[in-house]
Amino acid sequence: MSGGVDLGDFLSAFLGEAEDLLRAASASLLLVDAELKRGKESPRAVRDAFRATHTIKGLAAMVGVEPVVAIAHGMETLLRGADASGGHIAAPAVDVLLQALRAIEQRVESVARGAPAEEPRADLLERLASAQGAAPAMPPTPARTPLEPALAAKLAPFEREQLVQALSSGRRALQVEFVPSPEKAARGLNITAVREAMARVAEVIKVLPRSIPASAEAPGGLSFVLVVLPAGSDAEVAAAAGADPGQLVVLGAGG
């Protein structure tokens, strides 16, 4: 195997799942829009749209399609606020969300053609931020994280800020590594299953693929590093990745 990480199979899986998730998010947002025109709110549809967007963001981050990550992050933040308020959302915000969803669709289509995903338009990100009552993101000031530099460099600015703020507020952060293998795949343990299981016991900041020396335990020469803020116990976090608690790396802990 070459020294680089071959993410072809994972990219194909992303494209397949993204199509279903985009369809689900679109149907949910169109339902929200239709109900708003009737003077009603749709808390369940708002939550469904949030979940679909959250999953799209995570999958895009896993395969390095950062323009999709950036747009989905803005959508996710807006929808999280709407979900927390019982599904309350204004019609102009739904319009912006539908525009953002179309922007993601266009970038997924580009990736499917083998073309690079275009960077998100600044005005779209600003409208998403304004719709959630937040100021548009300013150019980030690099913040130091406890991750090793090669991994930290792969964090998007908002992911870096999320990690730093969590640690500053006293939350713990953990790093856990998942190494795919035929034996694990036979047990249904792949990176998609790991990410879904991890989301039930932790807030997943990033899933980072990286090359490792090929071996009997890692025949593909590939692993995935998950950077998480645990909500469950260390044993639960480790189990979600098919690892032992002793393999967890503590990135920081609150007092």
Tab-separated table of N, CA and C in Angstrom, residues 39-181:
chain	number	residue	atom	x	y	z
A	39	GLY	N	-49.698	28.848	9.625
A	39	GLY	CA	-49.684	29.385	10.980
A	39	GLY	C	-49.365	28.372	12.051
A	40	LYS	N	-48.715	27.275	11.661
A	40	LYS	CA	-48.400	26.209	12.615
A	40	LYS	C	-46.892	25.964	12.649
A	41	GLU	N	-46.430	25.352	13.735
A	41	GLU	CA	-45.029	24.973	13.866
A	41	GLU	C	-44.896	23.460	13.788
A	42	SER	N	-43.702	23.002	13.476
A	42	SER	CA	-43.453	21.565	13.280
A	42	SER	C	-42.215	21.132	14.040
A	43	PRO	N	-42.321	20.996	15.351
A	43	PRO	CA	-41.140	20.641	16.156
A	43	PRO	C	-40.457	19.362	15.693
A	44	ARG	N	-41.249	18.353	15.332
A	44	ARG	CA	-40.643	17.084	14.931
A	44	ARG	C	-39.868	17.233	13.625
A	45	ALA	N	-40.429	17.978	12.671
A	45	ALA	CA	-39.737	18.183	11.394
A	45	ALA	C	-38.461	18.994	11.592
A	46	VAL	N	-38.492	19.971	12.490
A	46	VAL	CA	-37.289	20.741	12.805
A	46	VAL	C	-36.208	19.821	13.365
A	47	ARG	N	-36.617	18.941	14.273
A	47	ARG	CA	-35.640	18.014	14.865
A	47	ARG	C	-35.099	17.047	13.830
A	48	ASP	N	-35.964	16.558	12.938
A	48	ASP	CA	-35.507	15.645	11.887
A	48	ASP	C	-34.507	16.339	10.959
A	49	ALA	N	-34.782	17.601	10.629
A	49	ALA	CA	-33.856	18.350	9.775
A	49	ALA	C	-32.524	18.557	10.486
A	50	PHE	N	-32.587	18.835	11.783
A	50	PHE	CA	-31.357	19.011	12.567
A	50	PHE	C	-30.521	17.724	12.563
A	51	ARG	N	-31.181	16.596	12.799
A	51	ARG	CA	-30.441	15.331	12.852
A	51	ARG	C	-29.806	14.998	11.511
A	52	ALA	N	-30.543	15.217	10.419
A	52	ALA	CA	-29.991	14.931	9.097
A	52	ALA	C	-28.793	15.827	8.807
A	53	THR	N	-28.919	17.114	9.150
A	53	THR	CA	-27.829	18.057	8.908
A	53	THR	C	-26.610	17.714	9.750
A	54	HIS	N	-26.844	17.347	10.994
A	54	HIS	CA	-25.746	16.969	11.888
A	54	HIS	C	-24.979	15.769	11.326
A	55	THR	N	-25.722	14.792	10.800
A	55	THR	CA	-25.071	13.602	10.247
A	55	THR	C	-24.311	13.933	8.980
A	56	ILE	N	-24.893	14.789	8.120
A	56	ILE	CA	-24.187	15.209	6.913
A	56	ILE	C	-22.859	15.870	7.280
A	57	LYS	N	-22.897	16.753	8.278
A	57	LYS	CA	-21.674	17.441	8.692
A	57	LYS	C	-20.619	16.447	9.157
A	58	GLY	N	-21.028	15.493	9.963
A	58	GLY	CA	-20.071	14.521	10.470
A	58	GLY	C	-19.464	13.658	9.380
A	59	LEU	N	-20.294	13.211	8.445
A	59	LEU	CA	-19.785	12.376	7.360
A	59	LEU	C	-18.863	13.167	6.440
A	60	ALA	N	-19.240	14.422	6.148
A	60	ALA	CA	-18.397	15.257	5.291
A	60	ALA	C	-17.052	15.519	5.950
A	61	ALA	N	-17.064	15.738	7.257
A	61	ALA	CA	-15.805	15.964	7.978
A	61	ALA	C	-14.924	14.725	7.937
A	62	MET	N	-15.560	13.566	7.999
A	62	MET	CA	-14.804	12.319	8.030
A	62	MET	C	-14.035	12.095	6.736
A	63	VAL	N	-14.586	12.556	5.607
A	63	VAL	CA	-13.912	12.352	4.325
A	63	VAL	C	-13.259	13.629	3.813
A	64	GLY	N	-13.264	14.680	4.639
A	64	GLY	CA	-12.519	15.880	4.307
A	64	GLY	C	-13.168	16.815	3.308
A	65	VAL	N	-14.506	16.775	3.170
A	65	VAL	CA	-15.195	17.707	2.265
A	65	VAL	C	-15.563	18.939	3.094
A	66	GLU	N	-14.569	19.781	3.354
A	66	GLU	CA	-14.720	20.870	4.312
A	66	GLU	C	-15.742	21.936	3.916
A	67	PRO	N	-15.923	22.267	2.615
A	67	PRO	CA	-16.974	23.242	2.283
A	67	PRO	C	-18.360	22.791	2.728
A	68	VAL	N	-18.635	21.490	2.614
A	68	VAL	CA	-19.911	20.963	3.092
A	68	VAL	C	-19.976	21.043	4.612
A	69	VAL	N	-18.867	20.765	5.266
A	69	VAL	CA	-18.822	20.864	6.725
A	69	VAL	C	-19.177	22.278	7.179
A	70	ALA	N	-18.613	23.272	6.526
A	70	ALA	CA	-18.833	24.660	6.937
A	70	ALA	C	-20.298	25.073	6.780
A	71	ILE	N	-20.906	24.707	5.653
A	71	ILE	CA	-22.313	25.062	5.438
A	71	ILE	C	-23.203	24.302	6.409
A	72	ALA	N	-22.955	23.004	6.554
A	72	ALA	CA	-23.776	22.190	7.447
A	72	ALA	C	-23.652	22.654	8.894
A	73	HIS	N	-22.481	23.151	9.261
A	73	HIS	CA	-22.296	23.651	10.632
A	73	HIS	C	-23.220	24.840	10.890
A	74	GLY	N	-23.286	25.778	9.926
A	74	GLY	CA	-24.178	26.917	10.089
A	74	GLY	C	-25.634	26.489	10.169
A	75	MET	N	-26.015	25.525	9.327
A	75	MET	CA	-27.392	25.007	9.370
A	75	MET	C	-27.675	24.318	10.694
A	76	GLU	N	-26.734	23.494	11.122
A	76	GLU	CA	-26.913	22.735	12.358
A	76	GLU	C	-27.091	23.662	13.555
A	77	THR	N	-26.296	24.719	13.623
A	77	THR	CA	-26.389	25.656	14.735
A	77	THR	C	-27.749	26.348	14.757
A	78	LEU	N	-28.230	26.760	13.593
A	78	LEU	CA	-29.538	27.397	13.498
A	78	LEU	C	-30.647	26.439	13.889
A	79	LEU	N	-30.574	25.217	13.386
A	79	LEU	CA	-31.613	24.226	13.687
A	79	LEU	C	-31.557	23.766	15.140
A	80	ARG	N	-30.349	23.732	15.723
A	80	ARG	CA	-30.252	23.360	17.137
A	80	ARG	C	-31.001	24.362	18.001
A	81	GLY	N	-30.833	25.651	17.693
A	81	GLY	CA	-31.552	26.678	18.438
A	81	GLY	C	-33.048	26.559	18.270
A	82	ALA	N	-33.497	26.277	17.038
A	82	ALA	CA	-34.927	26.119	16.793
A	82	ALA	C	-35.476	24.904	17.531
A	83	ASP	N	-34.706	23.829	17.533
A	83	ASP	CA	-35.137	22.620	18.235
A	83	ASP	C	-35.228	22.871	19.736
A	84	ALA	N	-34.253	23.603	20.277
A	84	ALA	CA	-34.242	23.891	21.716
A	84	ALA	C	-35.420	24.769	22.131
A	85	SER	N	-35.951	25.546	21.172
A	85	SER	CA	-37.077	26.426	21.485
A	85	SER	C	-38.414	25.774	21.178
A	86	GLY	N	-38.410	24.460	21.011
A	86	GLY	CA	-39.655	23.749	20.771
A	86	GLY	C	-40.108	23.772	19.324
A	87	GLY	N	-39.188	24.017	18.413
A	87	GLY	CA	-39.519	24.020	16.998
A	87	GLY	C	-39.840	25.384	16.443
A	88	HIS	N	-39.665	26.434	17.253
A	88	HIS	CA	-39.969	27.784	16.791
A	88	HIS	C	-38.892	28.257	15.831
A	89	ILE	N	-39.315	28.668	14.636
A	89	ILE	CA	-38.382	29.168	13.632
A	89	ILE	C	-39.145	30.093	12.701
A	90	ALA	N	-38.498	31.149	12.254
A	90	ALA	CA	-39.149	32.124	11.384
A	90	ALA	C	-39.025	31.701	9.925
A	91	ALA	N	-39.994	32.125	9.122
A	91	ALA	CA	-40.003	31.762	7.702
A	91	ALA	C	-38.724	32.192	6.978
A	92	PRO	N	-38.184	33.409	7.213
A	92	PRO	CA	-36.938	33.775	6.529
A	92	PRO	C	-35.780	32.834	6.850
A	93	ALA	N	-35.749	32.307	8.075
A	93	ALA	CA	-34.694	31.371	8.444
A	93	ALA	C	-34.834	30.065	7.666
A	94	VAL	N	-36.070	29.627	7.447
A	94	VAL	CA	-36.294	28.409	6.664
A	94	VAL	C	-35.834	28.625	5.230
A	95	ASP	N	-36.092	29.813	4.683
A	95	ASP	CA	-35.637	30.124	3.324
A	95	ASP	C	-34.114	30.012	3.223
A	96	VAL	N	-33.413	30.552	4.211
A	96	VAL	CA	-31.949	30.485	4.206
A	96	VAL	C	-31.482	29.038	4.326
A	97	LEU	N	-32.148	28.261	5.161
A	97	LEU	CA	-31.784	26.856	5.324
A	97	LEU	C	-31.953	26.087	4.018
A	98	LEU	N	-33.021	26.359	3.292
A	98	LEU	CA	-33.232	25.685	2.010
A	98	LEU	C	-32.163	26.091	0.995
A	99	GLN	N	-31.760	27.359	1.019
A	99	GLN	CA	-30.678	27.804	0.142
A	99	GLN	C	-29.373	27.095	0.502
A	100	ALA	N	-29.123	26.977	1.797
A	100	ALA	CA	-27.898	26.313	2.254
A	100	ALA	C	-27.913	24.838	1.874
A	101	LEU	N	-29.075	24.222	1.978
A	101	LEU	CA	-29.185	22.808	1.617
A	101	LEU	C	-28.892	22.612	0.134
A	102	ARG	N	-29.393	23.518	-0.687
A	102	ARG	CA	-29.102	23.432	-2.118
A	102	ARG	C	-27.602	23.625	-2.377
A	103	ALA	N	-26.977	24.495	-1.614
A	103	ALA	CA	-25.537	24.705	-1.761
A	103	ALA	C	-24.774	23.423	-1.428
A	104	ILE	N	-25.227	22.708	-0.410
A	104	ILE	CA	-24.588	21.427	-0.075
A	104	ILE	C	-24.802	20.429	-1.203
A	105	GLU	N	-26.024	20.364	-1.727
A	105	GLU	CA	-26.314	19.443	-2.835
A	105	GLU	C	-25.377	19.701	-4.016
A	106	GLN	N	-25.155	20.961	-4.345
A	106	GLN	CA	-24.280	21.302	-5.457
A	106	GLN	C	-22.854	20.820	-5.213
A	107	ARG	N	-22.391	20.930	-3.990
A	107	ARG	CA	-21.024	20.516	-3.687
A	107	ARG	C	-20.900	18.992	-3.633
A	108	VAL	N	-21.928	18.320	-3.169
A	108	VAL	CA	-21.914	16.858	-3.204
A	108	VAL	C	-21.917	16.373	-4.653
A	109	GLU	N	-22.688	17.046	-5.507
A	109	GLU	CA	-22.701	16.692	-6.935
A	109	GLU	C	-21.320	16.893	-7.557
A	110	SER	N	-20.630	17.956	-7.167
A	110	SER	CA	-19.279	18.195	-7.679
A	110	SER	C	-18.335	17.075	-7.265
A	111	VAL	N	-18.401	16.689	-6.009
A	111	VAL	CA	-17.537	15.612	-5.510
A	111	VAL	C	-17.836	14.313	-6.249
A	112	ALA	N	-19.118	14.050	-6.510
A	112	ALA	CA	-19.505	12.831	-7.218
A	112	ALA	C	-18.935	12.804	-8.633
A	113	ARG	N	-18.744	13.985	-9.234
A	113	ARG	CA	-18.157	14.069	-10.580
A	113	ARG	C	-16.638	14.031	-10.550
A	114	GLY	N	-16.072	14.009	-9.349
A	114	GLY	CA	-14.617	14.012	-9.233
A	114	GLY	C	-14.028	15.402	-9.214
A	115	ALA	N	-14.891	16.418	-9.091
A	115	ALA	CA	-14.423	17.808	-9.046
A	115	ALA	C	-14.345	18.268	-7.597
A	116	PRO	N	-13.528	19.278	-7.308
A	116	PRO	CA	-13.454	19.778	-5.928
A	116	PRO	C	-14.728	20.509	-5.535
A	117	ALA	N	-15.063	20.461	-4.268
A	117	ALA	CA	-16.220	21.184	-3.751
A	117	ALA	C	-15.863	22.653	-3.600
A	118	GLU	N	-16.684	23.521	-4.163
A	118	GLU	CA	-16.429	24.959	-4.094
A	118	GLU	C	-16.573	25.471	-2.670
A	119	GLU	N	-15.729	26.408	-2.289
A	119	GLU	CA	-15.828	27.009	-0.967
A	119	GLU	C	-17.183	27.703	-0.808
A	120	PRO	N	-17.761	27.683	0.398
A	120	PRO	CA	-19.071	28.311	0.582
A	120	PRO	C	-19.007	29.818	0.416
A	121	ARG	N	-20.057	30.395	-0.117
A	121	ARG	CA	-20.124	31.845	-0.269
A	121	ARG	C	-20.246	32.503	1.103
A	122	ALA	N	-19.485	33.566	1.286
A	122	ALA	CA	-19.473	34.255	2.575
A	122	ALA	C	-20.848	34.799	2.934
A	123	ASP	N	-21.597	35.279	1.928
A	123	ASP	CA	-22.901	35.857	2.241
A	123	ASP	C	-23.883	34.808	2.735
A	124	LEU	N	-23.743	33.567	2.256
A	124	LEU	CA	-24.621	32.498	2.733
A	124	LEU	C	-24.325	32.189	4.198
A	125	LEU	N	-23.041	32.073	4.541
A	125	LEU	CA	-22.679	31.807	5.935
A	125	LEU	C	-23.124	32.959	6.835
A	126	GLU	N	-23.025	34.181	6.323
A	126	GLU	CA	-23.449	35.347	7.112
A	126	GLU	C	-24.957	35.329	7.344
A	127	ARG	N	-25.731	34.926	6.313
A	127	ARG	CA	-27.186	34.871	6.483
A	127	ARG	C	-27.582	33.789	7.474
A	128	LEU	N	-26.875	32.670	7.448
A	128	LEU	CA	-27.150	31.618	8.434
A	128	LEU	C	-26.857	32.115	9.844
A	129	ALA	N	-25.733	32.828	9.991
A	129	ALA	CA	-25.370	33.349	11.311
A	129	ALA	C	-26.370	34.402	11.766
A	130	SER	N	-26.791	35.277	10.862
A	130	SER	CA	-27.738	36.331	11.222
A	130	SER	C	-29.090	35.750	11.600
A	131	ALA	N	-29.496	34.689	10.913
A	131	ALA	CA	-30.790	34.077	11.189
A	131	ALA	C	-30.852	33.464	12.581
A	132	GLN	N	-29.689	33.083	13.108
A	132	GLN	CA	-29.677	32.503	14.447
A	132	GLN	C	-29.341	33.553	15.496
A	133	GLY	N	-29.299	34.809	15.056
A	133	GLY	CA	-29.067	35.894	16.015
A	133	GLY	C	-27.630	36.015	16.440
A	134	ALA	N	-26.726	35.456	15.649
A	134	ALA	CA	-25.304	35.515	16.002
A	134	ALA	C	-24.584	36.420	15.028
A	135	ALA	N	-23.490	36.984	15.468
A	135	ALA	CA	-22.675	37.803	14.579
A	135	ALA	C	-21.944	36.896	13.613
A	136	PRO	N	-21.746	37.324	12.371
A	136	PRO	CA	-20.969	36.515	11.430
A	136	PRO	C	-19.585	36.216	11.993
A	137	ALA	N	-19.127	35.030	11.656
A	137	ALA	CA	-17.825	34.610	12.183
A	137	ALA	C	-16.726	35.537	11.697
A	138	MET	N	-15.873	35.947	12.603
A	138	MET	CA	-14.727	36.761	12.262
A	138	MET	C	-13.566	35.847	11.886
A	139	PRO	N	-12.595	36.339	11.154
A	139	PRO	CA	-11.432	35.509	10.849
A	139	PRO	C	-10.840	34.955	12.140
A	140	PRO	N	-10.686	33.636	12.228
A	140	PRO	CA	-10.302	33.025	13.495
A	140	PRO	C	-8.879	33.353	13.918
A	141	THR	N	-8.707	33.503	15.203
A	141	THR	CA	-7.377	33.611	15.775
A	141	THR	C	-6.952	32.210	16.169
A	142	PRO	N	-5.865	31.697	15.617
A	142	PRO	CA	-5.472	30.329	15.930
A	142	PRO	C	-5.390	30.094	17.432
A	143	ALA	N	-6.041	29.035	17.869
A	143	ALA	CA	-6.032	28.683	19.285
A	143	ALA	C	-5.276	27.373	19.448
A	144	ARG	N	-4.495	27.282	20.490
A	144	ARG	CA	-3.711	26.078	20.728
A	144	ARG	C	-4.603	25.004	21.309
A	145	THR	N	-4.421	23.786	20.835
A	145	THR	CA	-5.169	22.651	21.350
A	145	THR	C	-4.177	21.598	21.839
A	146	PRO	N	-4.656	20.663	22.672
A	146	PRO	CA	-3.750	19.613	23.151
A	146	PRO	C	-3.529	18.499	22.135
A	147	LEU	N	-4.141	18.586	20.955
A	147	LEU	CA	-3.907	17.579	19.931
A	147	LEU	C	-2.501	17.716	19.350
A	148	GLU	N	-1.968	16.605	18.877
A	148	GLU	CA	-0.686	16.684	18.193
A	148	GLU	C	-0.852	17.558	16.954
A	149	PRO	N	0.180	18.297	16.554
A	149	PRO	CA	0.048	19.292	15.481
A	149	PRO	C	-0.539	18.755	14.186
A	150	ALA	N	-0.148	17.536	13.786
A	150	ALA	CA	-0.634	16.985	12.517
A	150	ALA	C	-2.146	16.809	12.532
A	151	LEU	N	-2.698	16.466	13.686
A	151	LEU	CA	-4.150	16.313	13.805
A	151	LEU	C	-4.820	17.667	13.992
A	152	ALA	N	-4.229	18.510	14.830
A	152	ALA	CA	-4.815	19.831	15.087
A	152	ALA	C	-4.943	20.632	13.802
A	153	ALA	N	-4.007	20.449	12.880
A	153	ALA	CA	-4.032	21.198	11.631
A	153	ALA	C	-5.232	20.832	10.760
A	154	LYS	N	-5.839	19.671	11.023
A	154	LYS	CA	-6.985	19.223	10.227
A	154	LYS	C	-8.315	19.699	10.793
A	155	LEU	N	-8.295	20.358	11.944
A	155	LEU	CA	-9.525	20.878	12.513
A	155	LEU	C	-9.941	22.152	11.784
A	156	ALA	N	-11.224	22.274	11.494
A	156	ALA	CA	-11.737	23.537	10.981
A	156	ALA	C	-11.689	24.558	12.124
A	157	PRO	N	-11.669	25.853	11.798
A	157	PRO	CA	-11.586	26.855	12.866
A	157	PRO	C	-12.654	26.703	13.942
A	158	PHE	N	-13.911	26.429	13.535
A	158	PHE	CA	-14.962	26.316	14.547
A	158	PHE	C	-14.808	25.055	15.382
A	159	GLU	N	-14.210	23.996	14.809
A	159	GLU	CA	-13.967	22.783	15.578
A	159	GLU	C	-12.856	23.016	16.595
A	160	ARG	N	-11.828	23.736	16.178
A	160	ARG	CA	-10.742	24.090	17.097
A	160	ARG	C	-11.292	24.922	18.258
A	161	GLU	N	-12.145	25.898	17.913
A	161	GLU	CA	-12.729	26.758	18.939
A	161	GLU	C	-13.637	25.955	19.866
A	162	GLN	N	-14.390	25.006	19.299
A	162	GLN	CA	-15.270	24.163	20.104
A	162	GLN	C	-14.469	23.371	21.137
A	163	LEU	N	-13.333	22.821	20.705
A	163	LEU	CA	-12.493	22.046	21.620
A	163	LEU	C	-11.883	22.937	22.692
A	164	VAL	N	-11.329	24.063	22.294
A	164	VAL	CA	-10.680	24.968	23.245
A	164	VAL	C	-11.686	25.501	24.260
A	165	GLN	N	-12.871	25.894	23.785
A	165	GLN	CA	-13.885	26.423	24.700
A	165	GLN	C	-14.368	25.365	25.673
A	166	ALA	N	-14.528	24.136	25.183
A	166	ALA	CA	-14.966	23.057	26.069
A	166	ALA	C	-13.951	22.823	27.187
A	167	LEU	N	-12.683	22.790	26.818
A	167	LEU	CA	-11.641	22.580	27.821
A	167	LEU	C	-11.572	23.761	28.785
A	168	SER	N	-11.737	24.972	28.263
A	168	SER	CA	-11.678	26.166	29.116
A	168	SER	C	-12.825	26.200	30.120
A	169	SER	N	-13.961	25.600	29.727
A	169	SER	CA	-15.122	25.594	30.624
A	169	SER	C	-15.096	24.423	31.599
A	170	GLY	N	-14.047	23.613	31.534
A	170	GLY	CA	-13.902	22.527	32.495
A	170	GLY	C	-14.340	21.162	32.006
A	171	ARG	N	-14.715	21.051	30.738
A	171	ARG	CA	-15.128	19.756	30.210
A	171	ARG	C	-13.905	18.907	29.858
A	172	ARG	N	-14.103	17.602	29.875
A	172	ARG	CA	-13.039	16.684	29.477
A	172	ARG	C	-13.124	16.437	27.979
A	173	ALA	N	-11.992	16.208	27.373
A	173	ALA	CA	-11.921	15.824	25.969
A	173	ALA	C	-11.069	14.566	25.862
A	174	LEU	N	-11.485	13.685	24.981
A	174	LEU	CA	-10.783	12.426	24.809
A	174	LEU	C	-10.463	12.192	23.338
A	175	GLN	N	-9.397	11.458	23.113
A	175	GLN	CA	-9.022	11.017	21.773
A	175	GLN	C	-9.039	9.498	21.780
A	176	VAL	N	-9.770	8.915	20.837
A	176	VAL	CA	-9.827	7.455	20.748
A	176	VAL	C	-9.618	7.067	19.295
A	177	GLU	N	-8.882	6.007	19.077
A	177	GLU	CA	-8.532	5.598	17.718
A	177	GLU	C	-9.248	4.315	17.344
A	178	PHE	N	-9.840	4.334	16.143
A	178	PHE	CA	-10.484	3.134	15.610
A	178	PHE	C	-9.686	2.672	14.397
A	179	VAL	N	-9.287	1.404	14.415
A	179	VAL	CA	-8.507	0.830	13.318
A	179	VAL	C	-9.363	-0.207	12.605
A	180	PRO	N	-9.808	0.071	11.378
A	180	PRO	CA	-10.628	-0.904	10.652
A	180	PRO	C	-9.850	-2.182	10.353
A	181	SER	N	-10.576	-3.280	10.328
A	181	SER	CA	-9.980	-4.562	9.961
A	181	SER	C	-11.094	-5.476	9.469
